[in-house]
Structures are given as structure tokens and as C-alpha cells.
XYZ file of C-alpha atoms in Angstrom:
380
model
C -4.158 8.046 21.563
C -7.152 9.092 23.755
C -7.767 8.390 27.310
C -10.810 7.663 29.147
C -10.902 9.618 32.425
C -12.256 8.039 35.628
C -13.566 10.002 38.626
C -12.608 8.704 42.141
C -15.275 8.397 44.855
C -14.187 11.749 46.516
C -14.808 13.546 43.125
C -18.502 12.424 42.971
C -19.681 16.020 43.696
C -17.923 17.159 40.618
C -19.491 17.533 37.201
C -18.833 14.923 34.510
C -18.702 16.409 30.884
C -16.156 14.598 28.830
C -13.842 14.122 31.793
C -13.884 15.399 35.241
C -14.747 19.073 35.391
C -14.477 20.998 38.593
C -17.549 22.616 39.959
C -17.762 25.963 41.668
C -20.285 27.791 43.775
C -23.643 26.126 43.197
C -22.541 23.567 40.795
C -21.695 26.083 37.892
C -18.090 26.734 36.974
C -17.562 29.972 34.998
C -14.433 30.277 32.929
C -11.933 32.886 34.141
C -12.235 35.960 31.985
C -16.073 35.697 31.457
C -18.004 38.832 32.657
C -20.165 36.646 34.937
C -17.214 35.927 37.244
C -14.109 33.765 37.396
C -13.266 30.279 38.482
C -10.100 28.882 39.915
C -9.012 27.675 36.505
C -9.955 28.660 32.855
C -11.400 26.308 30.447
C -9.827 25.858 27.026
C -11.059 24.362 23.726
C -9.165 23.018 20.709
C -10.309 21.707 17.412
C -8.023 19.139 15.871
C -4.486 20.764 16.166
C -5.590 24.320 16.919
C -6.447 25.975 20.113
C -9.487 28.076 19.680
C -9.279 31.475 21.332
C -12.348 33.687 21.753
C -13.521 37.194 22.687
C -14.888 35.534 25.852
C -14.010 32.302 27.342
C -15.956 29.026 27.172
C -18.440 28.600 29.977
C -19.506 25.606 31.962
C -23.084 26.311 32.669
C -25.438 23.794 34.515
C -22.925 21.084 33.872
C -22.490 21.611 30.174
C -19.436 23.084 28.432
C -20.713 25.856 26.133
C -18.559 27.609 23.480
C -19.043 30.679 21.179
C -20.692 29.275 18.310
C -19.374 31.414 15.429
C -15.685 31.065 16.333
C -15.908 27.344 17.115
C -17.988 26.488 14.122
C -15.490 28.380 11.891
C -12.528 26.148 13.356
C -14.782 23.192 12.357
C -15.269 24.479 8.809
C -18.830 25.187 9.541
C -20.991 28.176 8.431
C -23.624 29.575 10.796
C -27.124 30.873 9.974
C -29.739 32.305 12.342
C -33.452 32.148 11.375
C -36.728 31.969 13.228
C -35.366 31.118 16.653
C -33.112 28.355 15.121
C -29.464 27.961 14.350
C -28.382 26.084 11.290
C -24.925 24.901 10.845
C -23.520 23.769 7.511
C -20.268 21.972 6.794
C -18.512 22.889 3.505
C -18.897 19.232 2.578
C -22.671 19.640 2.540
C -23.715 18.051 5.970
C -25.926 20.368 8.107
C -27.743 20.439 11.454
C -30.392 22.707 12.801
C -30.769 23.417 16.646
C -33.376 25.436 18.422
C -32.072 28.385 20.345
C -33.860 27.004 23.391
C -31.578 27.766 26.294
C -30.536 24.037 26.505
C -28.154 23.419 23.551
C -27.687 27.091 23.107
C -28.080 30.329 25.095
C -27.023 33.933 24.654
C -24.321 35.581 26.902
C -23.166 39.017 26.745
C -24.599 39.411 23.266
C -22.774 36.166 22.005
C -24.529 32.881 21.227
C -23.057 29.880 23.118
C -23.593 26.358 21.899
C -23.001 22.996 23.707
C -19.479 21.789 22.686
C -20.573 18.248 22.964
C -23.654 18.703 20.699
C -21.681 20.564 18.242
C -19.126 18.048 18.028
C -21.358 14.966 17.816
C -23.482 16.507 15.018
C -20.539 16.620 12.692
C -18.677 13.518 13.604
C -16.084 14.854 15.953
C -14.781 12.743 18.788
C -13.912 14.319 22.127
C -10.960 14.160 24.630
C -9.952 16.034 27.758
C -6.460 17.071 28.885
C -6.769 17.505 32.623
C -3.497 19.243 33.320
C -4.349 22.010 30.826
C -8.139 21.815 31.587
C -8.334 21.502 27.725
C -11.182 19.961 25.706
C -10.606 18.790 22.173
C -12.750 17.979 19.296
C -10.854 15.969 16.681
C -11.564 13.864 13.512
C -9.434 12.699 10.575
C -7.956 16.175 10.235
C -6.031 15.851 13.519
C -2.277 15.085 13.078
C -1.185 15.554 16.785
C -1.748 13.413 19.662
C -3.183 14.827 22.852
C 0.320 14.960 24.407
C 1.837 16.773 21.460
C -1.153 19.231 21.558
C -0.535 19.825 25.167
C 3.142 20.493 24.517
C 2.310 22.837 21.720
C 0.004 25.179 23.765
C 1.040 24.466 27.313
C 3.052 27.664 27.662
C 0.119 29.781 26.417
C -2.410 27.887 28.585
C -0.326 28.326 31.748
C -0.163 32.007 31.190
C -3.864 32.466 30.618
C -5.218 30.025 33.279
C -6.000 32.677 35.987
C -7.433 36.111 36.180
C -4.600 38.585 36.280
C -4.674 41.749 37.993
C -6.300 44.737 36.348
C -3.546 47.266 35.120
C -4.098 50.774 36.462
C -5.527 49.456 39.701
C -3.813 48.998 43.050
C -2.249 45.686 43.450
C -3.049 43.313 46.211
C -0.668 43.244 49.136
C 2.713 41.584 48.364
C 1.607 41.127 44.724
C 3.159 43.676 42.388
C 2.410 42.876 38.835
C 4.047 44.620 35.707
C 3.097 44.148 32.013
C 5.846 45.005 29.464
C 4.759 45.183 25.843
C 6.607 45.253 22.565
C 5.268 47.027 19.398
C 6.034 46.808 15.747
C 7.510 43.264 15.665
C 8.377 40.669 15.031
C 11.735 41.768 13.734
C 15.220 40.275 13.261
C 15.931 41.166 16.966
C 12.841 39.115 18.265
C 14.911 35.896 18.794
C 17.426 37.878 20.971
C 14.484 39.539 22.879
C 12.987 36.167 23.545
C 16.156 34.784 24.759
C 16.422 37.559 27.402
C 12.889 37.091 28.423
C 13.566 33.219 28.893
C 16.748 33.837 30.724
C 15.030 35.893 33.301
C 11.744 33.912 33.327
C 9.773 36.848 32.245
C 6.598 37.047 30.294
C 5.597 39.812 28.024
C 3.079 40.847 25.315
C 3.824 41.532 21.689
C 1.504 43.740 19.602
C 2.613 42.829 16.200
C 2.126 44.087 12.570
C 0.710 41.631 10.110
C 3.386 42.173 7.449
C 6.159 41.627 9.980
C 4.300 38.371 11.165
C 4.424 37.110 7.587
C 8.197 37.943 7.496
C 9.128 36.250 10.784
C 6.537 33.346 11.322
C 9.000 31.205 13.361
C 9.487 34.037 15.867
C 5.702 34.282 16.211
C 5.311 30.571 16.784
C 7.982 30.744 19.436
C 6.311 33.756 21.177
C 3.082 31.675 21.479
C 4.867 28.437 22.444
C 6.756 30.182 25.330
C 3.499 31.549 26.753
C 3.785 35.372 25.932
C 0.797 37.434 25.150
C -0.022 38.339 21.545
C -1.869 41.347 20.300
C -2.487 43.135 17.043
C -0.920 46.368 15.810
C -2.484 46.483 12.325
C -1.008 46.084 8.957
C 0.375 49.397 7.485
C 1.262 51.510 10.676
C 0.493 54.493 8.196
C -1.806 57.020 9.801
C -3.504 57.992 6.461
C -4.279 54.438 5.710
C -5.111 52.970 9.175
C -7.329 55.822 10.075
C -8.914 56.374 6.733
C -12.209 55.071 8.319
C -13.435 53.022 11.122
C -13.874 50.104 8.690
C -10.194 50.476 7.414
C -8.941 50.251 10.987
C -11.183 47.135 11.821
C -10.044 45.615 8.433
C -6.385 46.033 9.224
C -6.817 44.308 12.590
C -8.796 41.504 10.970
C -6.043 41.057 8.317
C -3.443 41.003 11.180
C -5.343 38.391 13.059
C -5.428 36.236 9.992
C -1.613 36.531 9.659
C -1.267 35.615 13.302
C -3.362 32.514 12.756
C -1.301 31.443 9.707
C 1.935 31.764 11.647
C 0.971 30.272 15.140
C -2.608 28.670 14.845
C -4.075 31.261 17.335
C -6.145 34.255 17.181
C -6.183 37.231 19.686
C -8.631 39.956 20.663
C -5.903 42.357 22.054
C -5.309 45.409 19.991
C -3.004 48.382 20.063
C -3.484 51.035 17.420
C -0.664 52.936 15.698
C 0.604 56.028 17.546
C -1.714 55.167 20.551
C -5.511 55.464 20.562
C -5.670 59.433 21.185
C -6.734 61.468 19.425
C -7.433 59.436 16.258
C -9.140 56.330 17.488
C -12.476 57.956 18.379
C -15.709 56.435 19.438
C -16.782 55.507 15.898
C -13.563 53.545 15.563
C -13.773 51.917 19.036
C -17.372 50.900 18.356
C -16.404 48.997 15.240
C -13.559 47.026 16.950
C -15.453 46.531 20.182
C -18.401 45.066 18.260
C -16.029 42.446 16.832
C -14.782 41.529 20.170
C -11.578 43.415 20.274
C -10.099 45.046 23.411
C -8.100 48.175 23.038
C -4.868 48.674 25.039
C -2.412 51.642 25.394
C 0.110 52.135 28.200
C 1.019 54.196 31.219
C 4.722 54.139 30.841
C 6.446 55.128 27.574
C 10.009 53.948 27.492
C 10.793 56.351 24.668
C 12.951 53.649 23.213
C 12.044 54.729 19.815
C 13.486 58.184 20.474
C 16.519 57.115 22.203
C 17.789 54.224 19.962
C 21.473 55.534 20.187
C 21.220 56.002 24.057
C 19.939 52.889 25.755
C 20.858 54.263 29.148
C 18.170 56.966 28.694
C 15.620 54.269 28.006
C 16.666 52.549 31.268
C 16.366 55.875 33.277
C 12.922 56.713 31.844
C 11.472 53.341 32.717
C 12.866 52.942 36.145
C 11.878 56.505 37.169
C 8.316 55.904 36.002
C 8.091 52.465 37.569
C 9.100 53.766 40.882
C 6.598 56.604 40.609
C 3.878 54.048 39.914
C 4.984 51.936 42.731
C 4.731 54.859 45.160
C 1.100 55.463 43.985
C 0.186 51.702 43.999
C -0.566 51.828 40.258
C 0.268 48.626 38.037
C 2.516 49.680 35.237
C 2.036 48.836 31.631
C 5.204 49.603 29.686
C 5.536 50.470 26.020
C 8.621 49.092 24.329
C 9.414 48.381 20.700
C 10.832 45.291 19.146
C 14.316 46.764 18.246
C 18.084 46.502 18.918
C 18.439 49.280 21.565
C 15.758 47.793 23.606
C 17.292 44.303 23.616
C 20.527 45.620 24.760
C 19.182 47.377 27.778
C 16.466 44.865 28.672
C 18.539 42.528 30.997
C 19.423 45.638 33.071
C 15.919 46.794 33.128
C 14.430 43.364 34.119
C 16.873 43.079 37.059
C 16.073 46.502 38.325
C 12.347 45.955 38.054
C 12.596 42.620 39.848
C 14.583 44.296 42.597
C 11.528 46.550 43.181
C 9.511 43.300 43.873
C 7.491 43.085 40.457
C 6.382 39.955 38.657
C 6.049 40.112 34.850
C 2.757 38.944 33.349
C 1.340 38.896 29.873
C -1.967 40.678 29.130
C -4.847 38.473 28.570
C -8.295 38.830 27.016
C -10.146 38.603 30.396
C -8.542 41.658 31.829
C -10.057 45.078 31.873
C -8.086 46.888 29.146
C -6.086 50.166 29.926
C -6.428 52.818 27.334
C -6.439 56.611 26.949
C -10.258 56.749 26.446
C -10.996 54.667 29.589
C -12.979 52.507 27.413
C -13.409 49.276 29.353
C -15.014 47.209 26.459
């Protein structure tokens, strides 16, 4: 099932980790989306049959692939403890290993402890493989049910859409490169399959900020969203102002519960969030500090389609969006458009997509390596 990768002579200058890893700069490749910089392609990591997503990307540092220890350990069913300059990892079956936080096997980057993926895997009996097309490193043991090819097929759409650093919304686009980000709140819904059919027909990628209870009701739609390479974000559980905004902890708890529902449905986590009713005025600094400390990135929008208001008048939705897109285009600002996962939006979406494409735009999903656009200008 696994393949041994061989490097040809012209690749001798590249770094060998588990397969052939491309070097950048002075021999260090930094994964796209890390705050230290970006490389030509991102590095992805999976444990058994699940792609592991992080608040920050894995990093190839001094020829070694490092991953965030807490999230990766969790995927391996390991607990993590820090004490006296050492990290102790314990499997729920009882096996444990202790590593010094010495800058060799581990180091701290942007406040997060990174650990050698190879060392972590070997300590707990995981084998390693490499999928070059996806630049995906995989740790696997008896818990894996998919072959490498099946794993690649499962996540190829997601990986292809998250491989490169996308343009920052709200900034001026590069010459001849107009990007637009369309987003859908409150789903998934009974209309999500129709919505996905439209996006597929026009080869458009979008981002879905989903409610946890809706995810539980429509898990197949969520799995399809991920498989087809769209972005995924969290919108909480209740969408009730008095419950979501009861305290900073209640808001964080809803996002964490939502993330758990997402993982149950599609085997992925996300760090993109959009709070109910937008972040102003309720999502104040105390709330943002809680979610940011847990690695979440807050997103709002700069174009409101008002589709929730004009459910009986889809043409009004069209007029609002095209007017604002053209206005942003004249100012050189990248649009982030708010839609909702509902019938009226689905009916007008083909007409909208064709008109936006005629303006020269390419549709992209939001990713965790982008600087978030929100009403507070909070870039965390």
C-alpha cells in the first residue's frame, strides 16, 4: 500500500524527510500560511484516515517536519503534559514518552509548541508515508482503513484549494488577478445540494460558515462541501443572541462544539469563525481574546447581499451584489460577500456568478493562512 520515494540526481539539493521535500531559501521550507513566511506549496499532515488541520500550518525547519504538538497528539489519541522543560505524551492505552523541549525535537513558534512529526510517530508505533502530489505526510497504524490513494482522493479537493497563499481580502489585488470570496451562513440546509450543484457547474469555490445543529442534520452535505474543496467555517450552535453572547466563554464553547460537529461529519476541523449577526457591536475584545487564544480567526464581510431581507425578490439580491462588486472593483478592494444558505440565494446564484465572472473575478475559498477581514480590524 505504501511507496518508497526515490530522489533523482538533480534533486540532491533537496531535503529528504520521509520522501522528497522541496527546499526554499537557505534550505528551510516554511509552510504557506505560517507567519514566518510562505513557500511555493503548503505541507499537509494526516493521521490514519483524517487530515489534521491546525491554527497554523506544519513547518519544515532545518530539514525536519514539525507539527503543532497538541492537535497532532490529539489525532493520535495522545494526551500532552508540560513540566520542567519536558513534554510527556501518553497514549490512552498506557504507553508514554518524554521529550526535552530542547529546540531539536521541539520548538516554540508563535506561542505554539511544534514537535518533529517523525519522532512523534515513531515513539508511538506509527509508520510514515508521503503523497507527493498533495505534499501530504501521513502517520498510520492499524487504525487506518484507507490506502494512500483513497486518502488522497478523499482530501484532494480541500488540499488543492489550500495549497497556496491567497490574496488578503480588503487589499488591492495584483494586476490581472481579481479575487472574490463568497460565503454562505446558517447552513447546511435542504438547499445545500442545489447550491453545491451550481458552484460545481460554474467551477466556483466558496466558504460555508455552518451551524453545529445544522451540520448534525445534514452531515452528507458537509462531507461533500469538504470533498469538493470549499472552505469551511464555524457559525456557532444556537444563533441566539442571548445565549451566544452570554459571556466570552459561552461564545467560545459554541464554536468548539460546532467544530466537534464538523469533525464528526467530515473529519476536519477549522479555525475560521463568523459570529451571529456579525462581530459588531457584541463581539468585543473580551470575546475576541478568548477565541483568538484558541487559534480562531474572526471573519465578517464587506458586501452584504441582504438575501435574508429579499427572500421573495431574488432580483433585488442580484442588484445589491453587482452594484457593490462594481464599486469595490473601482476602488481596487477584494470583495467578501455575505450570502445565506437558502432557496432565494440558490435561484439567483447562477446569474450572479456569470455577472461576477464577466467582471474578471476568480472565486476562491477563505483559508486559515489569510489575514482575516472583520469589523474590528482584528488581524489575529
